[in-house]
């Protein structure tokens, strides 16, 4: 490990092309963390299987996600970027950790209850064991720090407890208890102005959209519902277009829109056009880089293969220590 503050691990399911919510909810933070930490970033395709009805698009979605992460600034020269299923040691560790994971605890976790509600016809064993697999992802790479949002706190607390249980049961200290880096991510609402931005709700704006597609999506955004006519004054505080202006526009423009919306000096069409322009300018360098990467798909797969090789080296060392701590028969005689 280098002289950085420690190792960070984070993963996300391969959901394909990323949207603004993904960018501000994870990717931007991933890029920033590279400054201070050795980062291990994983596209968790095995996790995706717990709720997936078809695997038809999983390869393409993995590629699209890698393209987005790389183009947005994840640097494979300093961080490890790989696909979860390419390092199968995680599945072995998942089995060992499942022996110290109480069923009662797993079934009480809020995310499990939520998933049961969302997928009542597919409550599978993998879904219940999801936090155990997540713990395996984290500890396999000797992670010190995990960036989490408020809604993931219970999973990380579960991971910490599992590490303590394993270390206690086998009287060892091979597994590192990860620290939580609680990060407040801005909540990005979708174009409907109500729900969190999400592909499944089709209320999203993709980072990789063309400027025309972006403009089209922005122009379809719902605004202050009280502003029925151009001459009606509006309330920017209830308008998601204004929330996005606060992220993408210059402070003086944000201040002007706030004022002119309330006096009906600015219309919603003009306000949205400016937002679309600013989103397009913000993502222009990323889009240029992504387009260049798309031309070199083989290089992207090579980056992922190299990441898996580097991740495997750490994983195998951890597993040698784990198997030894459990007391399993050695694979090779000394
Ligand atoms: Fe929203 Fe802008 Fe219309 Fe005001 S002018 S309601 S901030 S879109």
mmCIF file of C-alpha atoms and ligand atoms in Angstrom:
data_model
loop_
_atom_site.group_PDB
_atom_site.id
_atom_site.type_symbol
_atom_site.label_atom_id
_atom_site.label_comp_id
_atom_site.label_asym_id
_atom_site.label_seq_id
_atom_site.Cartn_x
_atom_site.Cartn_y
_atom_site.Cartn_z
ATOM 1 C CA UNK A 1 0.000 0.000 0.000
ATOM 2 C CA UNK A 2 1.185 3.581 -0.658
ATOM 3 C CA UNK A 3 1.555 6.445 1.833
ATOM 4 C CA UNK A 4 -2.099 7.439 1.402
ATOM 5 C CA UNK A 5 -4.578 7.410 4.310
ATOM 6 C CA UNK A 6 -5.651 3.810 3.739
ATOM 7 C CA UNK A 7 -7.745 1.747 1.365
ATOM 8 C CA UNK A 8 -11.247 2.641 0.248
ATOM 9 C CA UNK A 9 -13.637 0.106 -1.275
ATOM 10 C CA UNK A 10 -16.888 0.849 -3.005
ATOM 11 C CA UNK A 11 -19.042 -0.956 -5.510
ATOM 12 C CA UNK A 12 -22.124 -0.382 -7.616
ATOM 13 C CA UNK A 13 -24.357 -2.659 -9.654
ATOM 14 C CA UNK A 14 -23.923 -2.575 -13.426
ATOM 15 C CA UNK A 15 -26.860 -0.401 -14.343
ATOM 16 C CA UNK A 16 -25.473 0.719 -17.696
ATOM 17 C CA UNK A 17 -25.164 4.346 -18.692
ATOM 18 C CA UNK A 18 -25.092 6.505 -15.588
ATOM 19 C CA UNK A 19 -27.332 9.472 -14.872
ATOM 20 C CA UNK A 20 -26.898 12.710 -12.945
ATOM 21 C CA UNK A 21 -28.099 11.042 -9.735
ATOM 22 C CA UNK A 22 -25.374 8.391 -10.041
ATOM 23 C CA UNK A 23 -22.791 11.053 -10.778
ATOM 24 C CA UNK A 24 -23.517 13.276 -7.785
ATOM 25 C CA UNK A 25 -24.443 10.323 -5.552
ATOM 26 C CA UNK A 26 -21.261 8.309 -6.105
ATOM 27 C CA UNK A 27 -18.993 8.873 -9.095
ATOM 28 C CA UNK A 28 -17.929 12.418 -8.245
ATOM 29 C CA UNK A 29 -16.993 11.229 -4.752
ATOM 30 C CA UNK A 30 -15.115 8.201 -6.154
ATOM 31 C CA UNK A 31 -12.974 10.521 -8.250
ATOM 32 C CA UNK A 32 -12.241 12.854 -5.313
ATOM 33 C CA UNK A 33 -11.304 10.017 -2.934
ATOM 34 C CA UNK A 34 -8.443 9.000 -5.228
ATOM 35 C CA UNK A 35 -6.487 12.006 -3.924
ATOM 36 C CA UNK A 36 -6.207 10.672 -0.392
ATOM 37 C CA UNK A 37 -6.858 6.931 -0.546
ATOM 38 C CA UNK A 38 -5.879 3.790 -2.402
ATOM 39 C CA UNK A 39 -9.198 3.101 -4.026
ATOM 40 C CA UNK A 40 -10.733 -0.199 -5.076
ATOM 41 C CA UNK A 41 -13.844 0.279 -7.209
ATOM 42 C CA UNK A 42 -15.922 -2.677 -8.210
ATOM 43 C CA UNK A 43 -18.782 -3.249 -10.624
ATOM 44 C CA UNK A 44 -20.784 -5.691 -8.538
ATOM 45 C CA UNK A 45 -22.362 -7.933 -11.155
ATOM 46 C CA UNK A 46 -22.975 -10.826 -8.731
ATOM 47 C CA UNK A 47 -25.018 -8.550 -6.478
ATOM 48 C CA UNK A 48 -27.072 -7.557 -9.492
ATOM 49 C CA UNK A 49 -28.230 -11.157 -9.946
ATOM 50 C CA UNK A 50 -30.178 -11.051 -6.666
ATOM 51 C CA UNK A 51 -32.935 -8.944 -8.207
ATOM 52 C CA UNK A 52 -32.350 -9.283 -11.930
ATOM 53 C CA UNK A 53 -35.040 -10.941 -14.007
ATOM 54 C CA UNK A 54 -32.826 -11.318 -17.060
ATOM 55 C CA UNK A 55 -29.080 -11.157 -17.553
ATOM 56 C CA UNK A 56 -29.460 -10.222 -21.203
ATOM 57 C CA UNK A 57 -27.841 -6.786 -20.816
ATOM 58 C CA UNK A 58 -25.434 -7.412 -17.972
ATOM 59 C CA UNK A 59 -22.253 -7.452 -20.102
ATOM 60 C CA UNK A 60 -23.158 -4.326 -22.021
ATOM 61 C CA UNK A 61 -24.227 -2.587 -18.813
ATOM 62 C CA UNK A 62 -20.899 -3.497 -17.222
ATOM 63 C CA UNK A 63 -19.067 -1.959 -20.152
ATOM 64 C CA UNK A 64 -21.230 1.183 -20.172
ATOM 65 C CA UNK A 65 -20.648 1.707 -16.482
ATOM 66 C CA UNK A 66 -16.892 1.243 -16.820
ATOM 67 C CA UNK A 67 -16.891 3.757 -19.685
ATOM 68 C CA UNK A 68 -18.726 6.291 -17.530
ATOM 69 C CA UNK A 69 -16.478 5.800 -14.506
ATOM 70 C CA UNK A 70 -13.293 6.051 -16.531
ATOM 71 C CA UNK A 71 -14.429 9.059 -18.550
ATOM 72 C CA UNK A 72 -15.550 10.828 -15.367
ATOM 73 C CA UNK A 73 -12.071 10.542 -13.871
ATOM 74 C CA UNK A 74 -11.476 7.182 -12.218
ATOM 75 C CA UNK A 75 -7.838 6.657 -12.986
ATOM 76 C CA UNK A 76 -6.860 2.995 -13.453
ATOM 77 C CA UNK A 77 -3.213 3.933 -12.951
ATOM 78 C CA UNK A 78 -3.876 4.813 -9.329
ATOM 79 C CA UNK A 79 -7.105 2.972 -8.499
ATOM 80 C CA UNK A 80 -8.154 -0.632 -8.976
ATOM 81 C CA UNK A 81 -11.238 -0.894 -11.181
ATOM 82 C CA UNK A 82 -12.649 -4.361 -11.760
ATOM 83 C CA UNK A 83 -15.707 -6.591 -12.080
ATOM 84 C CA UNK A 84 -16.821 -8.495 -8.976
ATOM 85 C CA UNK A 85 -17.257 -11.907 -10.656
ATOM 86 C CA UNK A 86 -13.690 -11.750 -12.022
ATOM 87 C CA UNK A 87 -12.326 -12.292 -8.507
ATOM 88 C CA UNK A 88 -14.134 -15.460 -7.344
ATOM 89 C CA UNK A 89 -12.425 -15.507 -3.934
ATOM 90 C CA UNK A 90 -15.240 -13.196 -2.829
ATOM 91 C CA UNK A 91 -17.686 -16.084 -3.180
ATOM 92 C CA UNK A 92 -15.530 -18.337 -1.016
ATOM 93 C CA UNK A 93 -15.256 -15.671 1.678
ATOM 94 C CA UNK A 94 -19.011 -15.124 1.451
ATOM 95 C CA UNK A 95 -19.512 -18.788 2.389
ATOM 96 C CA UNK A 96 -17.196 -18.595 5.403
ATOM 97 C CA UNK A 97 -18.753 -15.331 6.617
ATOM 98 C CA UNK A 98 -22.253 -16.744 6.219
ATOM 99 C CA UNK A 99 -21.388 -19.154 9.083
ATOM 100 C CA UNK A 100 -21.097 -16.213 11.483
ATOM 101 C CA UNK A 101 -24.102 -14.266 10.117
ATOM 102 C CA UNK A 102 -27.286 -14.786 12.171
ATOM 103 C CA UNK A 103 -30.370 -15.375 10.051
ATOM 104 C CA UNK A 104 -32.540 -13.344 12.411
ATOM 105 C CA UNK A 105 -30.299 -10.324 12.010
ATOM 106 C CA UNK A 106 -30.207 -10.567 8.204
ATOM 107 C CA UNK A 107 -33.971 -10.807 7.899
ATOM 108 C CA UNK A 108 -34.424 -7.713 10.088
ATOM 109 C CA UNK A 109 -32.194 -5.399 8.039
ATOM 110 C CA UNK A 110 -34.260 -2.528 6.581
ATOM 111 C CA UNK A 111 -32.879 -2.957 3.056
ATOM 112 C CA UNK A 112 -33.918 -6.625 2.997
ATOM 113 C CA UNK A 113 -37.449 -5.727 4.051
ATOM 114 C CA UNK A 114 -37.537 -3.072 1.350
ATOM 115 C CA UNK A 115 -36.332 -5.534 -1.309
ATOM 116 C CA UNK A 116 -38.969 -8.076 -0.229
ATOM 117 C CA UNK A 117 -41.569 -5.377 -0.787
ATOM 118 C CA UNK A 118 -40.087 -4.480 -4.204
ATOM 119 C CA UNK A 119 -39.613 -8.076 -5.403
ATOM 120 C CA UNK A 120 -42.312 -10.143 -3.662
ATOM 121 C CA UNK A 121 -42.086 -12.898 -6.284
ATOM 122 C CA UNK A 122 -38.335 -13.298 -6.063
ATOM 123 C CA UNK A 123 -37.338 -13.423 -2.399
ATOM 124 C CA UNK A 124 -34.291 -15.604 -2.887
ATOM 125 C CA UNK A 125 -31.475 -16.804 -0.663
ATOM 126 C CA UNK A 126 -29.018 -14.437 -2.383
ATOM 127 C CA UNK A 127 -31.180 -11.463 -1.482
ATOM 128 C CA UNK A 128 -31.082 -12.389 2.189
ATOM 129 C CA UNK A 129 -27.327 -12.966 2.048
ATOM 130 C CA UNK A 130 -26.659 -9.727 0.170
ATOM 131 C CA UNK A 131 -25.095 -7.988 3.216
ATOM 132 C CA UNK A 132 -22.801 -10.987 3.742
ATOM 133 C CA UNK A 133 -21.571 -10.750 0.158
ATOM 134 C CA UNK A 134 -21.165 -7.002 0.597
ATOM 135 C CA UNK A 135 -19.119 -7.602 3.751
ATOM 136 C CA UNK A 136 -16.978 -10.071 1.798
ATOM 137 C CA UNK A 137 -16.357 -7.458 -0.891
ATOM 138 C CA UNK A 138 -15.191 -4.996 1.711
ATOM 139 C CA UNK A 139 -12.978 -7.170 3.881
ATOM 140 C CA UNK A 140 -11.461 -9.248 1.079
ATOM 141 C CA UNK A 141 -9.491 -6.180 -0.042
ATOM 142 C CA UNK A 142 -8.405 -5.235 3.495
ATOM 143 C CA UNK A 143 -10.472 -2.091 3.312
ATOM 144 C CA UNK A 144 -10.033 0.642 5.910
ATOM 145 C CA UNK A 145 -12.752 3.030 4.837
ATOM 146 C CA UNK A 146 -16.111 2.685 3.079
ATOM 147 C CA UNK A 147 -17.934 5.795 1.830
ATOM 148 C CA UNK A 148 -21.628 5.409 2.622
ATOM 149 C CA UNK A 149 -24.807 7.406 2.361
ATOM 150 C CA UNK A 150 -27.273 7.452 5.257
ATOM 151 C CA UNK A 151 -29.387 4.658 3.734
ATOM 152 C CA UNK A 152 -26.433 2.238 3.695
ATOM 153 C CA UNK A 153 -25.363 2.699 7.298
ATOM 154 C CA UNK A 154 -27.076 -0.448 8.569
ATOM 155 C CA UNK A 155 -25.248 -2.602 6.009
ATOM 156 C CA UNK A 156 -21.892 -1.237 7.033
ATOM 157 C CA UNK A 157 -22.708 -1.718 10.687
ATOM 158 C CA UNK A 158 -23.579 -5.321 9.805
ATOM 159 C CA UNK A 159 -20.186 -5.672 8.073
ATOM 160 C CA UNK A 160 -18.389 -4.391 11.163
ATOM 161 C CA UNK A 161 -20.280 -6.809 13.424
ATOM 162 C CA UNK A 162 -19.548 -9.702 11.079
ATOM 163 C CA UNK A 163 -15.836 -8.931 11.173
ATOM 164 C CA UNK A 164 -15.930 -8.883 14.981
ATOM 165 C CA UNK A 165 -17.851 -12.185 15.062
ATOM 166 C CA UNK A 166 -15.437 -13.884 12.681
ATOM 167 C CA UNK A 167 -12.340 -12.611 14.481
ATOM 168 C CA UNK A 168 -13.808 -13.639 17.849
ATOM 169 C CA UNK A 169 -14.952 -17.063 16.706
ATOM 170 C CA UNK A 170 -11.565 -17.947 15.234
ATOM 171 C CA UNK A 171 -9.528 -15.919 17.729
ATOM 172 C CA UNK A 172 -7.809 -13.975 14.996
ATOM 173 C CA UNK A 173 -7.361 -10.437 13.729
ATOM 174 C CA UNK A 174 -7.037 -11.214 10.018
ATOM 175 C CA UNK A 175 -10.160 -9.308 9.047
ATOM 176 C CA UNK A 176 -10.041 -5.521 9.304
ATOM 177 C CA UNK A 177 -13.090 -3.751 10.723
ATOM 178 C CA UNK A 178 -13.913 -1.082 8.123
ATOM 179 C CA UNK A 179 -14.593 2.491 9.170
ATOM 180 C CA UNK A 180 -17.639 4.320 7.872
ATOM 181 C CA UNK A 181 -17.081 7.553 5.943
ATOM 182 C CA UNK A 182 -20.529 9.052 6.088
ATOM 183 C CA UNK A 183 -21.005 11.278 3.087
ATOM 184 C CA UNK A 184 -23.933 13.594 2.493
ATOM 185 C CA UNK A 185 -24.811 13.305 -1.173
ATOM 186 C CA UNK A 186 -27.178 15.845 -2.734
ATOM 187 C CA UNK A 187 -30.536 14.237 -3.503
ATOM 188 C CA UNK A 188 -31.083 14.577 -7.226
ATOM 189 C CA UNK A 189 -34.720 14.449 -8.206
ATOM 190 C CA UNK A 190 -35.819 13.273 -11.610
ATOM 191 C CA UNK A 191 -37.461 15.230 -14.402
ATOM 192 C CA UNK A 192 -40.847 14.657 -12.718
ATOM 193 C CA UNK A 193 -39.578 16.813 -9.837
ATOM 194 C CA UNK A 194 -40.924 14.319 -7.293
ATOM 195 C CA UNK A 195 -39.027 11.024 -7.150
ATOM 196 C CA UNK A 196 -35.280 10.426 -6.896
ATOM 197 C CA UNK A 197 -33.692 10.290 -10.359
ATOM 198 C CA UNK A 198 -33.897 6.711 -11.553
ATOM 199 C CA UNK A 199 -33.743 4.763 -14.785
ATOM 200 C CA UNK A 200 -36.643 2.534 -13.819
ATOM 201 C CA UNK A 201 -38.882 5.610 -13.448
ATOM 202 C CA UNK A 202 -37.588 7.023 -16.728
ATOM 203 C CA UNK A 203 -37.133 10.410 -15.082
ATOM 204 C CA UNK A 204 -33.366 10.503 -15.584
ATOM 205 C CA UNK A 205 -30.847 12.517 -17.569
ATOM 206 C CA UNK A 206 -27.867 10.439 -18.654
ATOM 207 C CA UNK A 207 -24.385 11.878 -18.359
ATOM 208 C CA UNK A 208 -23.558 10.518 -21.807
ATOM 209 C CA UNK A 209 -26.636 11.879 -23.565
ATOM 210 C CA UNK A 210 -26.071 14.110 -26.571
ATOM 211 C CA UNK A 211 -26.615 17.858 -26.019
ATOM 212 C CA UNK A 212 -29.892 17.531 -27.956
ATOM 213 C CA UNK A 213 -31.136 14.629 -25.808
ATOM 214 C CA UNK A 214 -30.162 16.507 -22.658
ATOM 215 C CA UNK A 215 -32.031 19.612 -23.807
ATOM 216 C CA UNK A 216 -35.081 17.536 -24.652
ATOM 217 C CA UNK A 217 -35.100 15.956 -21.185
ATOM 218 C CA UNK A 218 -34.613 19.291 -19.435
ATOM 219 C CA UNK A 219 -37.393 20.915 -21.474
ATOM 220 C CA UNK A 220 -39.730 18.117 -20.318
ATOM 221 C CA UNK A 221 -39.066 18.825 -16.620
ATOM 222 C CA UNK A 222 -41.965 19.709 -14.375
ATOM 223 C CA UNK A 223 -41.717 23.137 -12.768
ATOM 224 C CA UNK A 224 -43.641 25.048 -10.107
ATOM 225 C CA UNK A 225 -47.177 23.684 -10.667
ATOM 226 C CA UNK A 226 -48.672 27.044 -9.612
ATOM 227 C CA UNK A 227 -47.021 28.746 -12.573
ATOM 228 C CA UNK A 228 -49.665 28.044 -15.186
ATOM 229 C CA UNK A 229 -49.091 31.092 -17.430
ATOM 230 C CA UNK A 230 -45.935 32.922 -18.442
ATOM 231 C CA UNK A 231 -47.076 35.948 -16.440
ATOM 232 C CA UNK A 232 -47.664 33.988 -13.206
ATOM 233 C CA UNK A 233 -44.958 34.517 -10.610
ATOM 234 C CA UNK A 234 -43.279 31.277 -9.537
ATOM 235 C CA UNK A 235 -41.595 29.815 -6.501
ATOM 236 C CA UNK A 236 -38.113 28.480 -7.323
ATOM 237 C CA UNK A 237 -37.936 26.696 -3.981
ATOM 238 C CA UNK A 238 -40.501 24.133 -5.163
ATOM 239 C CA UNK A 239 -38.979 23.767 -8.631
ATOM 240 C CA UNK A 240 -36.466 21.060 -9.497
ATOM 241 C CA UNK A 241 -35.132 23.087 -12.434
ATOM 242 C CA UNK A 242 -33.969 25.620 -9.890
ATOM 243 C CA UNK A 243 -32.402 22.868 -7.705
ATOM 244 C CA UNK A 244 -30.328 21.778 -10.687
ATOM 245 C CA UNK A 245 -29.386 25.389 -11.472
ATOM 246 C CA UNK A 246 -27.847 25.499 -7.993
ATOM 247 C CA UNK A 247 -25.519 22.682 -9.071
ATOM 248 C CA UNK A 248 -24.787 23.612 -12.667
ATOM 249 C CA UNK A 249 -25.116 27.402 -12.944
ATOM 250 C CA UNK A 250 -22.977 30.339 -11.853
ATOM 251 C CA UNK A 251 -23.977 31.821 -8.453
ATOM 252 C CA UNK A 252 -24.970 35.134 -10.071
ATOM 253 C CA UNK A 253 -27.314 33.284 -12.480
ATOM 254 C CA UNK A 254 -28.821 31.271 -9.628
ATOM 255 C CA UNK A 255 -29.454 34.480 -7.720
ATOM 256 C CA UNK A 256 -30.989 36.153 -10.803
ATOM 257 C CA UNK A 257 -33.284 33.193 -11.552
ATOM 258 C CA UNK A 258 -34.446 33.163 -7.959
ATOM 259 C CA UNK A 259 -35.391 36.832 -8.236
ATOM 260 C CA UNK A 260 -36.808 36.849 -11.767
ATOM 261 C CA UNK A 261 -38.884 33.684 -11.275
ATOM 262 C CA UNK A 262 -40.686 35.286 -8.351
ATOM 263 C CA UNK A 263 -41.519 38.363 -10.434
ATOM 264 C CA UNK A 264 -42.257 36.440 -13.642
ATOM 265 C CA UNK A 265 -39.451 38.308 -15.443
ATOM 266 C CA UNK A 266 -38.036 34.991 -16.614
ATOM 267 C CA UNK A 267 -40.138 32.286 -18.231
ATOM 268 C CA UNK A 268 -39.717 28.567 -17.616
ATOM 269 C CA UNK A 269 -38.667 27.912 -21.232
ATOM 270 C CA UNK A 270 -35.796 30.379 -20.997
ATOM 271 C CA UNK A 271 -34.865 29.097 -17.536
ATOM 272 C CA UNK A 272 -34.739 25.492 -18.750
ATOM 273 C CA UNK A 273 -32.745 26.383 -21.867
ATOM 274 C CA UNK A 274 -30.075 27.949 -19.691
ATOM 275 C CA UNK A 275 -30.001 24.875 -17.456
ATOM 276 C CA UNK A 276 -29.629 22.540 -20.444
ATOM 277 C CA UNK A 277 -26.747 24.674 -21.791
ATOM 278 C CA UNK A 278 -25.000 24.560 -18.436
ATOM 279 C CA UNK A 279 -25.435 20.787 -18.031
ATOM 280 C CA UNK A 280 -24.046 20.310 -21.532
ATOM 281 C CA UNK A 281 -21.021 22.531 -20.802
ATOM 282 C CA UNK A 282 -20.392 20.765 -17.486
ATOM 283 C CA UNK A 283 -20.278 17.328 -19.095
ATOM 284 C CA UNK A 284 -18.592 18.332 -22.370
ATOM 285 C CA UNK A 285 -15.035 17.235 -21.387
ATOM 286 C CA UNK A 286 -16.367 13.962 -19.941
ATOM 287 C CA UNK A 287 -18.425 13.290 -23.077
ATOM 288 C CA UNK A 288 -15.401 13.894 -25.286
ATOM 289 C CA UNK A 289 -13.347 11.439 -23.237
ATOM 290 C CA UNK A 290 -16.141 8.875 -23.244
ATOM 291 C CA UNK A 291 -16.526 9.058 -27.009
ATOM 292 C CA UNK A 292 -12.784 8.399 -27.400
ATOM 293 C CA UNK A 293 -12.978 5.424 -25.005
ATOM 294 C CA UNK A 294 -15.972 3.986 -26.854
ATOM 295 C CA UNK A 295 -13.724 3.687 -29.904
ATOM 296 C CA UNK A 296 -11.317 1.547 -27.867
ATOM 297 C CA UNK A 297 -13.596 -0.999 -26.216
ATOM 298 C CA UNK A 298 -10.801 -3.594 -26.009
ATOM 299 C CA UNK A 299 -8.729 -1.208 -23.919
ATOM 300 C CA UNK A 300 -11.584 -0.834 -21.455
ATOM 301 C CA UNK A 301 -11.860 -4.626 -21.058
ATOM 302 C CA UNK A 302 -8.061 -4.739 -20.627
ATOM 303 C CA UNK A 303 -8.293 -2.129 -17.859
ATOM 304 C CA UNK A 304 -10.921 -4.268 -16.110
ATOM 305 C CA UNK A 305 -8.804 -7.412 -16.556
ATOM 306 C CA UNK A 306 -5.765 -5.659 -15.143
ATOM 307 C CA UNK A 307 -7.867 -4.407 -12.224
ATOM 308 C CA UNK A 308 -9.069 -7.955 -11.541
ATOM 309 C CA UNK A 309 -5.468 -9.185 -11.552
ATOM 310 C CA UNK A 310 -4.423 -6.562 -8.993
ATOM 311 C CA UNK A 311 -7.534 -7.181 -6.897
ATOM 312 C CA UNK A 312 -6.930 -10.975 -7.033
ATOM 313 C CA UNK A 313 -3.427 -10.549 -5.613
ATOM 314 C CA UNK A 314 -4.844 -8.818 -2.515
ATOM 315 C CA UNK A 315 -7.790 -11.232 -2.334
ATOM 316 C CA UNK A 316 -5.704 -14.382 -2.476
ATOM 317 C CA UNK A 317 -3.410 -13.156 0.295
ATOM 318 C CA UNK A 318 -6.455 -12.436 2.470
ATOM 319 C CA UNK A 319 -7.880 -15.879 1.744
ATOM 320 C CA UNK A 320 -4.632 -17.643 2.689
ATOM 321 C CA UNK A 321 -4.861 -15.883 6.058
ATOM 322 C CA UNK A 322 -8.603 -16.568 6.410
ATOM 323 C CA UNK A 323 -8.339 -20.295 5.620
ATOM 324 C CA UNK A 324 -5.445 -20.582 8.040
ATOM 325 C CA UNK A 325 -7.350 -18.696 10.771
ATOM 326 C CA UNK A 326 -10.344 -21.027 10.369
ATOM 327 C CA UNK A 327 -7.998 -24.000 10.583
ATOM 328 C CA UNK A 328 -8.734 -25.536 7.196
ATOM 329 C CA UNK A 329 -6.204 -28.033 5.907
ATOM 330 C CA UNK A 330 -3.439 -26.267 3.966
ATOM 331 C CA UNK A 331 -3.617 -26.568 0.174
ATOM 332 C CA UNK A 332 0.125 -26.987 -0.081
ATOM 333 C CA UNK A 333 2.485 -28.540 2.406
ATOM 334 C CA UNK A 334 5.123 -26.112 3.630
HETATM 335 FE FE1 LIG B 1 -38.756 26.807 -12.185
HETATM 336 FE FE2 LIG B 1 -37.280 28.450 -13.611
HETATM 337 FE FE3 LIG B 1 -39.900 28.218 -14.113
HETATM 338 FE FE4 LIG B 1 -39.061 29.391 -11.897
HETATM 339 S S1 LIG B 1 -38.681 30.098 -13.987
HETATM 340 S S2 LIG B 1 -40.692 27.868 -12.036
HETATM 341 S S3 LIG B 1 -37.229 28.222 -11.387
HETATM 342 S S4 LIG B 1 -38.327 26.645 -14.374
#
